[in-house]
PDB file of C-alpha atoms in Angstrom:
ATOM      1  CA  MET R 252     123.309  89.247 108.159  1.00  0.00           C
ATOM      2  CA  ILE R 253     122.276  89.467 112.045  1.00  0.00           C
ATOM      3  CA  ARG R 254     121.963  93.308 111.478  1.00  0.00           C
ATOM      4  CA  ALA R 255     119.713  92.486 108.053  1.00  0.00           C
ATOM      5  CA  ALA R 256     117.391  90.051 110.531  1.00  0.00           C
ATOM      6  CA  ARG R 257     116.700  93.032 112.876  1.00  0.00           C
ATOM      7  CA  GLN R 258     115.920  95.398 110.008  1.00  0.00           C
ATOM      8  CA  ALA R 259     113.653  93.368 108.280  1.00  0.00           C
ATOM      9  CA  ALA R 260     111.853  92.374 111.872  1.00  0.00           C
ATOM     10  CA  ARG R 261     111.103  96.256 112.805  1.00  0.00           C
ATOM     11  CA  ALA R 262     107.557  96.367 113.502  1.00  0.00           C
ATOM     12  CA  LYS R 263     106.811  92.715 112.573  1.00  0.00           C
ATOM     13  CA  ARG R 264     108.309  91.128 115.960  1.00  0.00           C
ATOM     14  CA  ARG R 265     104.593  89.997 117.028  1.00  0.00           C
ATOM     15  CA  LYS R 266     104.545  87.756 113.724  1.00  0.00           C
ATOM     16  CA  PRO R 267     104.551  84.007 113.949  1.00  0.00           C
ATOM     17  CA  ALA R 268     107.209  83.784 111.475  1.00  0.00           C
ATOM     18  CA  VAL R 269     109.470  86.562 112.242  1.00  0.00           C
ATOM     19  CA  ALA R 270     109.156  85.923 116.076  1.00  0.00           C
ATOM     20  CA  ARG R 271     110.348  82.205 114.941  1.00  0.00           C
ATOM     21  CA  PHE R 272     113.264  83.379 113.120  1.00  0.00           C
ATOM     22  CA  LEU R 273     114.235  85.775 116.112  1.00  0.00           C
ATOM     23  CA  ARG R 274     113.855  83.439 119.125  1.00  0.00           C
ATOM     24  CA  ASP R 275     116.724  81.181 117.386  1.00  0.00           C
ATOM     25  CA  ILE R 276     118.690  83.997 115.201  1.00  0.00           C
ATOM     26  CA  GLU R 277     122.048  82.946 115.079  1.00  0.00           C
ATOM     27  CA  ALA R 278     120.923  79.046 113.930  1.00  0.00           C
ATOM     28  CA  GLU R 279     118.765  80.601 111.271  1.00  0.00           C
ATOM     29  CA  VAL R 280     121.497  83.312 110.028  1.00  0.00           C
ATOM     30  CA  LEU R 281     124.260  80.812 109.758  1.00  0.00           C
ATOM     31  CA  ARG R 282     121.716  77.814 107.970  1.00  0.00           C
ATOM     32  CA  LEU R 283     121.207  81.441 105.397  1.00  0.00           C
ATOM     33  CA  GLU R 284     124.759  81.791 105.259  1.00  0.00           C
ATOM     34  CA  ARG R 285     125.927  78.219 104.246  1.00  0.00           C
ATOM     35  CA  GLU R 286     123.215  78.162 101.551  1.00  0.00           C
ATOM     36  CA  LEU R 287     124.495  81.572  99.818  1.00  0.00           C
ATOM     37  CA  ILE R 288     128.147  80.579 100.258  1.00  0.00           C
ATOM     38  CA  ASP R 289     127.539  77.139  98.497  1.00  0.00           C
ATOM     39  CA  ARG R 290     124.928  78.689  96.348  1.00  0.00           C
ATOM     40  CA  SER R 291     122.302  76.417  97.478  1.00  0.00           C
ATOM     41  CA  TYR R 292     119.992  79.098  98.383  1.00  0.00           C
ATOM     42  CA  ARG R 293     116.719  79.827  96.290  1.00  0.00           C
ATOM     43  CA  PRO R 294     113.620  81.776  97.686  1.00  0.00           C
ATOM     44  CA  ARG R 295     110.509  80.607  98.961  1.00  0.00           C
ATOM     45  CA  PRO R 296     107.518  81.571  96.621  1.00  0.00           C
ATOM     46  CA  TYR R 297     105.686  84.675  97.141  1.00  0.00           C
ATOM     47  CA  ARG R 298     102.541  84.961  99.170  1.00  0.00           C
ATOM     48  CA  SER R 299     100.586  87.203  96.869  1.00  0.00           C
ATOM     49  CA  PHE R 300      97.151  89.740  97.622  1.00  0.00           C
ATOM     50  CA  ALA R 301      95.939  92.772  96.117  1.00  0.00           C
ATOM     51  CA  VAL R 302      95.530  95.897  97.881  1.00  0.00           C
ATOM     52  CA  SER R 303      93.630  99.003  96.438  1.00  0.00           C
ATOM     53  CA  ASP R 304      95.532 102.193  97.700  1.00  0.00           C
ATOM     54  CA  PRO R 305      94.615 104.155  95.571  1.00  0.00           C
ATOM     55  CA  LYS R 306      94.754 102.065  92.427  1.00  0.00           C
ATOM     56  CA  GLN R 307      94.678  98.221  92.879  1.00  0.00           C
ATOM     57  CA  ARG R 308      98.253  96.311  92.763  1.00  0.00           C
ATOM     58  CA  MET R 309      98.977  93.172  93.450  1.00  0.00           C
ATOM     59  CA  ILE R 310     101.627  92.563  96.393  1.00  0.00           C
ATOM     60  CA  CYS R 311     104.144  90.004  96.284  1.00  0.00           C
ATOM     61  CA  ALA R 312     104.777  89.158 100.026  1.00  0.00           C
ATOM     62  CA  ALA R 313     108.307  87.167 100.313  1.00  0.00           C
ATOM     63  CA  ASP R 314     108.822  85.063 103.138  1.00  0.00           C
ATOM     64  CA  PHE R 315     110.563  86.617 105.972  1.00  0.00           C
ATOM     65  CA  ARG R 316     114.017  84.627 105.458  1.00  0.00           C
ATOM     66  CA  ASP R 317     113.683  85.551 102.153  1.00  0.00           C
ATOM     67  CA  ARG R 318     113.349  89.566 103.406  1.00  0.00           C
ATOM     68  CA  VAL R 319     116.314  89.043 105.969  1.00  0.00           C
ATOM     69  CA  VAL R 320     118.659  88.405 102.398  1.00  0.00           C
ATOM     70  CA  HIS R 321     117.195  91.369 100.545  1.00  0.00           C
ATOM     71  CA  HIS R 322     118.012  93.631 103.207  1.00  0.00           C
ATOM     72  CA  ALA R 323     121.585  92.296 103.533  1.00  0.00           C
ATOM     73  CA  ALA R 324     122.194  92.951  99.919  1.00  0.00           C
ATOM     74  CA  CYS R 325     120.582  96.262  99.906  1.00  0.00           C
ATOM     75  CA  ASP R 326     122.968  96.913 102.328  1.00  0.00           C
ATOM     76  CA  LEU R 327     125.419  96.230  99.823  1.00  0.00           C
ATOM     77  CA  LEU R 328     123.679  97.330  96.509  1.00  0.00           C
ATOM     78  CA  ALA R 329     122.139 100.982  97.317  1.00  0.00           C
ATOM     79  CA  PRO R 330     125.921 102.677  97.991  1.00  0.00           C
ATOM     80  CA  ILE R 331     126.879 101.161  94.903  1.00  0.00           C
ATOM     81  CA  ILE R 332     124.001 102.111  92.634  1.00  0.00           C
ATOM     82  CA  GLU R 333     123.684 105.563  94.524  1.00  0.00           C
ATOM     83  CA  ARG R 334     126.520 107.194  92.849  1.00  0.00           C
ATOM     84  CA  THR R 335     124.987 106.935  89.825  1.00  0.00           C
ATOM     85  CA  PHE R 336     121.784 108.398  90.579  1.00  0.00           C
ATOM     86  CA  ILE R 337     121.318 112.310  89.742  1.00  0.00           C
ATOM     87  CA  ALA R 338     119.904 114.307  92.460  1.00  0.00           C
ATOM     88  CA  ASP R 339     116.470 114.624  90.853  1.00  0.00           C
ATOM     89  CA  SER R 340     115.803 111.305  91.670  1.00  0.00           C
ATOM     90  CA  PHE R 341     113.920 110.745  94.725  1.00  0.00           C
ATOM     91  CA  ALA R 342     112.376 107.001  94.994  1.00  0.00           C
ATOM     92  CA  CYS R 343     114.121 104.858  97.794  1.00  0.00           C
ATOM     93  CA  ARG R 344     116.980 107.259  98.829  1.00  0.00           C
ATOM     94  CA  ASN R 345     117.988 108.570 102.317  1.00  0.00           C
ATOM     95  CA  GLY R 346     117.212 111.861 102.789  1.00  0.00           C
ATOM     96  CA  LYS R 347     115.163 112.131  99.730  1.00  0.00           C
ATOM     97  CA  GLY R 348     111.549 110.852  99.389  1.00  0.00           C
ATOM     98  CA  SER R 349     108.109 112.347  97.852  1.00  0.00           C
ATOM     99  CA  HIS R 350     107.870 115.194 100.075  1.00  0.00           C
ATOM    100  CA  ALA R 351     110.756 115.941  98.625  1.00  0.00           C
ATOM    101  CA  ALA R 352     110.464 115.398  95.099  1.00  0.00           C
ATOM    102  CA  VAL R 353     107.466 117.493  95.894  1.00  0.00           C
ATOM    103  CA  ARG R 354     109.246 120.648  96.896  1.00  0.00           C
ATOM    104  CA  ARG R 355     111.718 120.143  94.027  1.00  0.00           C
ATOM    105  CA  ALA R 356     108.705 119.994  91.736  1.00  0.00           C
ATOM    106  CA  GLN R 357     107.402 123.670  92.880  1.00  0.00           C
ATOM    107  CA  ARG R 358     110.530 125.062  92.976  1.00  0.00           C
ATOM    108  CA  PHE R 359     110.885 124.415  88.924  1.00  0.00           C
ATOM    109  CA  LEU R 360     107.176 125.280  88.572  1.00  0.00           C
ATOM    110  CA  LYS R 361     108.079 128.943  89.720  1.00  0.00           C
ATOM    111  CA  ARG R 362     111.396 128.825  87.028  1.00  0.00           C
ATOM    112  CA  PHE R 363     109.763 127.549  84.143  1.00  0.00           C
ATOM    113  CA  PRO R 364     106.300 128.593  82.766  1.00  0.00           C
ATOM    114  CA  PHE R 365     105.263 125.159  81.253  1.00  0.00           C
ATOM    115  CA  PHE R 366     105.656 121.364  82.653  1.00  0.00           C
ATOM    116  CA  LEU R 367     105.410 117.869  80.769  1.00  0.00           C
ATOM    117  CA  LYS R 368     104.150 115.188  83.132  1.00  0.00           C
ATOM    118  CA  LEU R 369     104.171 111.237  82.317  1.00  0.00           C
ATOM    119  CA  ASP R 370     104.553 107.857  83.967  1.00  0.00           C
ATOM    120  CA  VAL R 371     105.245 104.201  82.339  1.00  0.00           C
ATOM    121  CA  ARG R 372     102.908 101.624  81.804  1.00  0.00           C
ATOM    122  CA  LYS R 373     102.696  98.967  84.176  1.00  0.00           C
ATOM    123  CA  PHE R 374     106.258  99.770  85.377  1.00  0.00           C
ATOM    124  CA  PHE R 375     107.011  96.863  87.821  1.00  0.00           C
ATOM    125  CA  ASP R 376     105.496  94.198  85.680  1.00  0.00           C
ATOM    126  CA  SER R 377     107.214  95.376  82.528  1.00  0.00           C
ATOM    127  CA  VAL R 378     110.855  95.514  83.629  1.00  0.00           C
ATOM    128  CA  ASP R 379     112.490  93.263  81.245  1.00  0.00           C
ATOM    129  CA  HIS R 380     115.270  90.775  83.396  1.00  0.00           C
ATOM    130  CA  GLY R 381     117.998  90.974  80.460  1.00  0.00           C
ATOM    131  CA  VAL R 382     118.422  94.593  80.318  1.00  0.00           C
ATOM    132  CA  LEU R 383     118.476  94.673  84.383  1.00  0.00           C
ATOM    133  CA  LYS R 384     120.893  92.107  84.216  1.00  0.00           C
ATOM    134  CA  THR R 385     123.108  94.177  81.596  1.00  0.00           C
ATOM    135  CA  PHE R 386     123.030  97.017  83.702  1.00  0.00           C
ATOM    136  CA  LEU R 387     123.804  95.363  86.760  1.00  0.00           C
ATOM    137  CA  ARG R 388     127.024  93.708  85.105  1.00  0.00           C
ATOM    138  CA  LYS R 389     128.096  97.038  84.421  1.00  0.00           C
ATOM    139  CA  LYS R 390     128.175  98.203  87.837  1.00  0.00           C
ATOM    140  CA  ILE R 391     129.223  94.907  89.808  1.00  0.00           C
ATOM    141  CA  LYS R 392     131.723  92.866  89.475  1.00  0.00           C
ATOM    142  CA  ASP R 393     131.973  90.143  92.206  1.00  0.00           C
ATOM    143  CA  PRO R 394     130.500  87.024  90.354  1.00  0.00           C
ATOM    144  CA  ASP R 395     129.160  85.424  93.597  1.00  0.00           C
ATOM    145  CA  PHE R 396     127.018  88.999  94.329  1.00  0.00           C
ATOM    146  CA  LEU R 397     125.687  89.575  90.415  1.00  0.00           C
ATOM    147  CA  TRP R 398     124.380  85.761  90.922  1.00  0.00           C
ATOM    148  CA  LEU R 399     122.521  86.587  94.258  1.00  0.00           C
ATOM    149  CA  LEU R 400     121.205  89.998  92.716  1.00  0.00           C
ATOM    150  CA  GLU R 401     120.221  87.558  89.564  1.00  0.00           C
ATOM    151  CA  VAL R 402     118.468  84.732  91.744  1.00  0.00           C
ATOM    152  CA  PHE R 403     116.085  87.882  93.047  1.00  0.00           C
ATOM    153  CA  ILE R 404     115.414  89.033  89.532  1.00  0.00           C
ATOM    154  CA  ASP R 405     114.951  85.343  88.086  1.00  0.00           C
ATOM    155  CA  HIS R 406     112.233  84.163  91.135  1.00  0.00           C
ATOM    156  CA  PRO R 407     109.184  84.391  89.180  1.00  0.00           C
ATOM    157  CA  VAL R 408     106.231  86.801  89.840  1.00  0.00           C
ATOM    158  CA  PRO R 409     103.173  84.991  88.628  1.00  0.00           C
ATOM    159  CA  TRP R 410     100.885  87.028  86.425  1.00  0.00           C
ATOM    160  CA  THR R 411     104.010  88.370  84.670  1.00  0.00           C
ATOM    161  CA  GLN R 412     105.224  86.980  81.699  1.00  0.00           C
ATOM    162  CA  PRO R 413     108.680  85.066  81.490  1.00  0.00           C
ATOM    163  CA  GLY R 414     111.843  86.950  81.895  1.00  0.00           C
ATOM    164  CA  LYS R 415     109.534  89.969  82.989  1.00  0.00           C
ATOM    165  CA  GLY R 416     108.433  91.623  85.928  1.00  0.00           C
ATOM    166  CA  LEU R 417     109.959  92.785  89.684  1.00  0.00           C
ATOM    167  CA  PRO R 418     107.766  91.986  92.532  1.00  0.00           C
ATOM    168  CA  ILE R 419     105.903  94.742  94.232  1.00  0.00           C
ATOM    169  CA  GLY R 420     106.784  94.279  98.239  1.00  0.00           C
ATOM    170  CA  ASN R 421     110.325  93.133  97.978  1.00  0.00           C
ATOM    171  CA  LEU R 422     112.969  95.750  98.902  1.00  0.00           C
ATOM    172  CA  THR R 423     115.354  94.803  96.345  1.00  0.00           C
ATOM    173  CA  SER R 424     112.860  95.264  93.749  1.00  0.00           C
ATOM    174  CA  GLN R 425     112.400  99.165  94.468  1.00  0.00           C
ATOM    175  CA  HIS R 426     116.562  99.472  94.215  1.00  0.00           C
ATOM    176  CA  PHE R 427     116.046  97.414  91.317  1.00  0.00           C
ATOM    177  CA  ALA R 428     113.279  99.860  89.772  1.00  0.00           C
ATOM    178  CA  ASN R 429     115.102 102.635  90.596  1.00  0.00           C
ATOM    179  CA  PHE R 430     118.559 101.946  88.989  1.00  0.00           C
ATOM    180  CA  TYR R 431     116.536 100.605  85.704  1.00  0.00           C
ATOM    181  CA  LEU R 432     115.324 104.163  84.545  1.00  0.00           C
ATOM    182  CA  ASP R 433     118.926 105.786  85.884  1.00  0.00           C
ATOM    183  CA  PRO R 434     120.079 105.906  82.191  1.00  0.00           C
ATOM    184  CA  LEU R 435     117.053 107.838  81.408  1.00  0.00           C
ATOM    185  CA  ASP R 436     117.650 109.872  83.942  1.00  0.00           C
ATOM    186  CA  HIS R 437     121.147 110.670  82.343  1.00  0.00           C
ATOM    187  CA  THR R 438     119.986 110.724  78.946  1.00  0.00           C
ATOM    188  CA  ILE R 439     117.233 113.785  79.651  1.00  0.00           C
ATOM    189  CA  LYS R 440     119.830 115.732  81.682  1.00  0.00           C
ATOM    190  CA  ASP R 441     123.355 115.369  80.221  1.00  0.00           C
ATOM    191  CA  ARG R 442     122.563 114.122  77.037  1.00  0.00           C
ATOM    192  CA  TRP R 443     119.424 116.336  76.060  1.00  0.00           C
ATOM    193  CA  GLY R 444     119.989 119.251  78.396  1.00  0.00           C
ATOM    194  CA  VAL R 445     117.115 119.812  80.273  1.00  0.00           C
ATOM    195  CA  LYS R 446     117.518 121.979  83.527  1.00  0.00           C
ATOM    196  CA  GLY R 447     114.182 120.839  84.897  1.00  0.00           C
ATOM    197  CA  TYR R 448     113.294 117.417  86.168  1.00  0.00           C
ATOM    198  CA  VAL R 449     112.375 115.412  88.441  1.00  0.00           C
ATOM    199  CA  ARG R 450     111.454 111.780  88.931  1.00  0.00           C
ATOM    200  CA  TYR R 451     109.952 109.535  91.510  1.00  0.00           C
ATOM    201  CA  MET R 452     109.978 106.081  90.442  1.00  0.00           C
ATOM    202  CA  ASP R 453     108.207 106.054  87.447  1.00  0.00           C
ATOM    203  CA  ASP R 454     106.502 109.428  87.429  1.00  0.00           C
ATOM    204  CA  LEU R 455     108.540 111.822  85.838  1.00  0.00           C
ATOM    205  CA  VAL R 456     108.121 115.549  85.194  1.00  0.00           C
ATOM    206  CA  VAL R 457     110.011 117.760  82.598  1.00  0.00           C
ATOM    207  CA  PHE R 458     110.032 121.429  82.937  1.00  0.00           C
ATOM    208  CA  GLY R 459     110.800 123.371  80.214  1.00  0.00           C
ATOM    209  CA  THR R 460     110.254 127.196  78.549  1.00  0.00           C
ATOM    210  CA  ASP R 461     108.196 126.439  75.507  1.00  0.00           C
ATOM    211  CA  LYS R 462     106.100 123.855  74.398  1.00  0.00           C
ATOM    212  CA  PRO R 463     107.165 122.661  71.161  1.00  0.00           C
ATOM    213  CA  ARG R 464     110.516 121.567  73.195  1.00  0.00           C
ATOM    214  CA  LEU R 465     108.551 119.207  75.930  1.00  0.00           C
ATOM    215  CA  TRP R 466     106.822 118.029  73.035  1.00  0.00           C
ATOM    216  CA  GLN R 467     110.247 117.331  71.289  1.00  0.00           C
ATOM    217  CA  ILE R 468     111.389 115.805  74.570  1.00  0.00           C
ATOM    218  CA  LEU R 469     108.069 114.028  74.705  1.00  0.00           C
ATOM    219  CA  ALA R 470     108.893 111.594  71.554  1.00  0.00           C
ATOM    220  CA  HIS R 471     112.469 111.273  72.667  1.00  0.00           C
ATOM    221  CA  VAL R 472     111.483 109.397  76.260  1.00  0.00           C
ATOM    222  CA  GLY R 473     109.352 107.110  74.032  1.00  0.00           C
ATOM    223  CA  HIS R 474     111.841 106.306  71.796  1.00  0.00           C
ATOM    224  CA  PHE R 475     114.613 105.680  74.753  1.00  0.00           C
ATOM    225  CA  LEU R 476     111.664 103.769  76.482  1.00  0.00           C
ATOM    226  CA  ASN R 477     110.860 101.658  73.421  1.00  0.00           C
ATOM    227  CA  HIS R 478     113.999 100.916  72.608  1.00  0.00           C
ATOM    228  CA  THR R 479     116.868 101.130  75.183  1.00  0.00           C
ATOM    229  CA  LEU R 480     114.460 100.102  77.986  1.00  0.00           C
ATOM    230  CA  LEU R 481     111.424  97.807  76.739  1.00  0.00           C
ATOM    231  CA  LEU R 482     108.786  99.874  78.010  1.00  0.00           C
ATOM    232  CA  ARG R 483     105.876 101.989  77.008  1.00  0.00           C
ATOM    233  CA  ILE R 484     104.561 105.438  78.135  1.00  0.00           C
ATOM    234  CA  LYS R 485     101.612 104.831  79.461  1.00  0.00           C
ATOM    235  CA  PRO R 486      98.157 105.809  77.595  1.00  0.00           C
ATOM    236  CA  GLY R 487      96.454 109.105  79.264  1.00  0.00           C
ATOM    237  CA  THR R 488      98.776 110.252  81.504  1.00  0.00           C
ATOM    238  CA  VAL R 489     100.753 112.686  79.395  1.00  0.00           C
ATOM    239  CA  VAL R 490     100.252 115.979  80.456  1.00  0.00           C
ATOM    240  CA  LEU R 491     101.506 119.263  79.221  1.00  0.00           C
ATOM    241  CA  ALA R 492     100.411 122.444  80.677  1.00  0.00           C
ATOM    242  CA  PRO R 493     101.239 125.846  82.003  1.00  0.00           C
ATOM    243  CA  SER R 494     102.750 125.667  85.559  1.00  0.00           C
ATOM    244  CA  ALA R 495     100.124 128.228  86.510  1.00  0.00           C
ATOM    245  CA  GLU R 496      97.417 125.193  86.249  1.00  0.00           C
ATOM    246  CA  GLY R 497      98.563 123.510  88.810  1.00  0.00           C
ATOM    247  CA  LEU R 498     100.773 119.999  88.686  1.00  0.00           C
ATOM    248  CA  GLY R 499      99.194 116.586  89.998  1.00  0.00           C
ATOM    249  CA  PHE R 500     101.954 114.942  91.104  1.00  0.00           C
ATOM    250  CA  LEU R 501     102.709 112.147  94.114  1.00  0.00           C
ATOM    251  CA  GLY R 502      99.267 112.838  95.521  1.00  0.00           C
ATOM    252  CA  PHE R 503      99.235 116.491  95.521  1.00  0.00           C
ATOM    253  CA  ARG R 504      98.372 119.441  93.348  1.00  0.00           C
ATOM    254  CA  ILE R 505     101.398 121.587  93.237  1.00  0.00           C
ATOM    255  CA  PHE R 506     101.387 125.466  91.910  1.00  0.00           C
ATOM    256  CA  PRO R 507     103.808 127.768  92.314  1.00  0.00           C
ATOM    257  CA  GLY R 508     103.154 129.108  95.527  1.00  0.00           C
ATOM    258  CA  LEU R 509     100.734 127.108  96.950  1.00  0.00           C
ATOM    259  CA  ILE R 510     100.321 123.007  97.264  1.00  0.00           C
ATOM    260  CA  ARG R 511      96.738 121.459  97.730  1.00  0.00           C
ATOM    261  CA  LEU R 512      95.701 118.015  98.552  1.00  0.00           C
ATOM    262  CA  PRO R 513      93.140 116.772  96.032  1.00  0.00           C
ATOM    263  CA  GLN R 514      90.059 115.792  97.029  1.00  0.00           C
ATOM    264  CA  LYS R 515      90.555 112.109  96.482  1.00  0.00           C
ATOM    265  CA  SER R 516      94.568 112.480  98.733  1.00  0.00           C
ATOM    266  CA  TRP R 517      91.863 113.846 101.622  1.00  0.00           C
ATOM    267  CA  ARG R 518      89.180 110.989 101.362  1.00  0.00           C
ATOM    268  CA  ARG R 519      91.969 108.637 101.549  1.00  0.00           C
ATOM    269  CA  PHE R 520      93.213 110.278 104.338  1.00  0.00           C
ATOM    270  CA  ARG R 521      90.194 110.104 106.249  1.00  0.00           C
ATOM    271  CA  ARG R 522      89.814 106.604 105.555  1.00  0.00           C
ATOM    272  CA  LYS R 523      93.161 105.587 106.946  1.00  0.00           C
ATOM    273  CA  LEU R 524      92.426 107.105 109.824  1.00  0.00           C
ATOM    274  CA  LEU R 525      89.467 105.599 110.725  1.00  0.00           C
ATOM    275  CA  ALA R 526      90.513 102.171 109.527  1.00  0.00           C
ATOM    276  CA  ARG R 527      93.228 102.735 112.594  1.00  0.00           C
ATOM    277  CA  GLU R 528      90.752 104.034 114.644  1.00  0.00           C
ATOM    278  CA  ALA R 529      88.761 100.565 114.400  1.00  0.00           C
ATOM    279  CA  ASP R 530      91.693  98.726 114.892  1.00  0.00           C
ATOM    280  CA  PHE R 531      92.289 100.170 118.191  1.00  0.00           C
ATOM    281  CA  ARG R 532      88.343  99.804 118.739  1.00  0.00           C
ATOM    282  CA  GLU R 533      88.673  96.181 118.176  1.00  0.00           C
ATOM    283  CA  GLY R 534      92.118  95.415 120.182  1.00  0.00           C
ATOM    284  CA  ARG R 535      94.312  95.276 117.103  1.00  0.00           C
ATOM    285  CA  ILE R 536      96.610  97.702 117.600  1.00  0.00           C
ATOM    286  CA  ASP R 537      97.444  99.671 120.745  1.00  0.00           C
ATOM    287  CA  GLU R 538      97.340 103.243 121.760  1.00  0.00           C
ATOM    288  CA  GLY R 539     101.220 103.530 120.846  1.00  0.00           C
ATOM    289  CA  VAL R 540     100.739 102.551 117.470  1.00  0.00           C
ATOM    290  CA  LEU R 541      97.148 104.820 116.680  1.00  0.00           C
ATOM    291  CA  ALA R 542      99.375 107.691 118.103  1.00  0.00           C
ATOM    292  CA  ARG R 543     101.934 107.171 115.495  1.00  0.00           C
ATOM    293  CA  SER R 544      99.643 106.252 112.700  1.00  0.00           C
ATOM    294  CA  VAL R 545      97.726 109.336 113.452  1.00  0.00           C
ATOM    295  CA  CYS R 546     100.970 111.605 113.363  1.00  0.00           C
ATOM    296  CA  SER R 547     102.558 110.148 110.079  1.00  0.00           C
ATOM    297  CA  LEU R 548      98.807 110.291 108.377  1.00  0.00           C
ATOM    298  CA  THR R 549      98.510 114.166 109.563  1.00  0.00           C
ATOM    299  CA  GLY R 550     102.540 114.401 109.147  1.00  0.00           C
ATOM    300  CA  HIS R 551     102.006 113.706 105.097  1.00  0.00           C
ATOM    301  CA  VAL R 552      98.711 115.947 104.509  1.00  0.00           C
ATOM    302  CA  LYS R 553     100.247 118.874 106.469  1.00  0.00           C
ATOM    303  CA  HIS R 554     103.139 119.423 103.524  1.00  0.00           C
ATOM    304  CA  ALA R 555     100.029 120.853 102.076  1.00  0.00           C
ATOM    305  CA  ALA R 556      97.797 123.865 102.617  1.00  0.00           C
ATOM    306  CA  SER R 557      95.270 121.590 105.039  1.00  0.00           C
ATOM    307  CA  ARG R 558      95.263 123.578 107.986  1.00  0.00           C
ATOM    308  CA  ASN R 559      91.655 124.174 107.996  1.00  0.00           C
ATOM    309  CA  LEU R 560      90.779 121.087 106.535  1.00  0.00           C
ATOM    310  CA  LEU R 561      92.230 119.382 109.837  1.00  0.00           C
ATOM    311  CA  ALA R 562      91.170 121.420 112.516  1.00  0.00           C
ATOM    312  CA  ASN R 563      87.695 120.989 111.053  1.00  0.00           C
ATOM    313  CA  PHE R 564      87.872 117.268 110.853  1.00  0.00           C
ATOM    314  CA  PHE R 565      89.815 116.726 114.425  1.00  0.00           C
ATOM    315  CA  ASP R 566      86.870 119.298 116.149  1.00  0.00           C
ATOM    316  CA  ASN R 567      84.059 117.624 114.803  1.00  0.00           C
ATOM    317  CA  ARG R 568      85.589 114.303 115.711  1.00  0.00           C
ATOM    318  CA  LEU R 569      84.387 112.284 119.146  1.00  0.00           C
ATOM    319  CA  PRO R 570      87.211 111.587 121.242  1.00  0.00           C
ATOM    320  CA  LEU R 571      88.170 108.054 121.270  1.00  0.00           C
ATOM    321  CA  GLU R 572      87.510 106.222 125.010  1.00  0.00           C
ATOM    322  CA  VAL R 573      91.406 105.286 125.559  1.00  0.00           C
TER     323      VAL R 573
END
């Protein structure tokens, strides 16, 4: 629990709630431990707010003491469910991530002439609690741990229907959501024999040698989502096209021999960088935080063919006064 508290506090130690918890960390952790042992633990209400990055989403911010419990639980949960995942599921896993998913998709574009891309309608808001609990009970037999996981699942998300939804912003939600779609992964790979497939959370891409087969797989995926996972394909997101036309995936435009940065991703990069510069000028962050932010943002766009874009952007920028 102490290790989980320190993990949850990374980059947040200056926040008042975090500082108060860390100031008396042993007593706070012992209090949480007692609540977990006697099952009196209950999460505190979420603090909700909207973000637009790039599309608008509602975020649930858990109380810090609840985030400590999330980290402790995920330290136990992640190794258990990790063993079930296929190699080409890339979200919320060590050694994976969005950039690895982009590279894997590009390798499949070189091997297959066509791709099918789709995503799930309102995925986080639509996850069915009963289905998720059933999946978890098949993997986890410890009654105390199952009780805690179900406490997380049942903690209400304000804008979702009863028995539905996972809060965006919780560490537990990321693991639950990835695990929820794992049966679909195995059905596509093991039952239907698909060789080219990549999933990053609810963004799915299937690669194939002919269009009729991909249309058939689309129908199968829709049926599986509807009847097994109680989900729907998001209208307007289905794209079936030749690989040579390029795949829009995770903020990049991927071609068999090239990765490009779309205009909206480039605008997003500039908007974020300018916002961090404004934070620095107004004293909200220090030079070290600014430098790390710039390195992170530029490192992301460097996964595309963006050398000239970056050179022109930074050459035309006035240096900040430090």
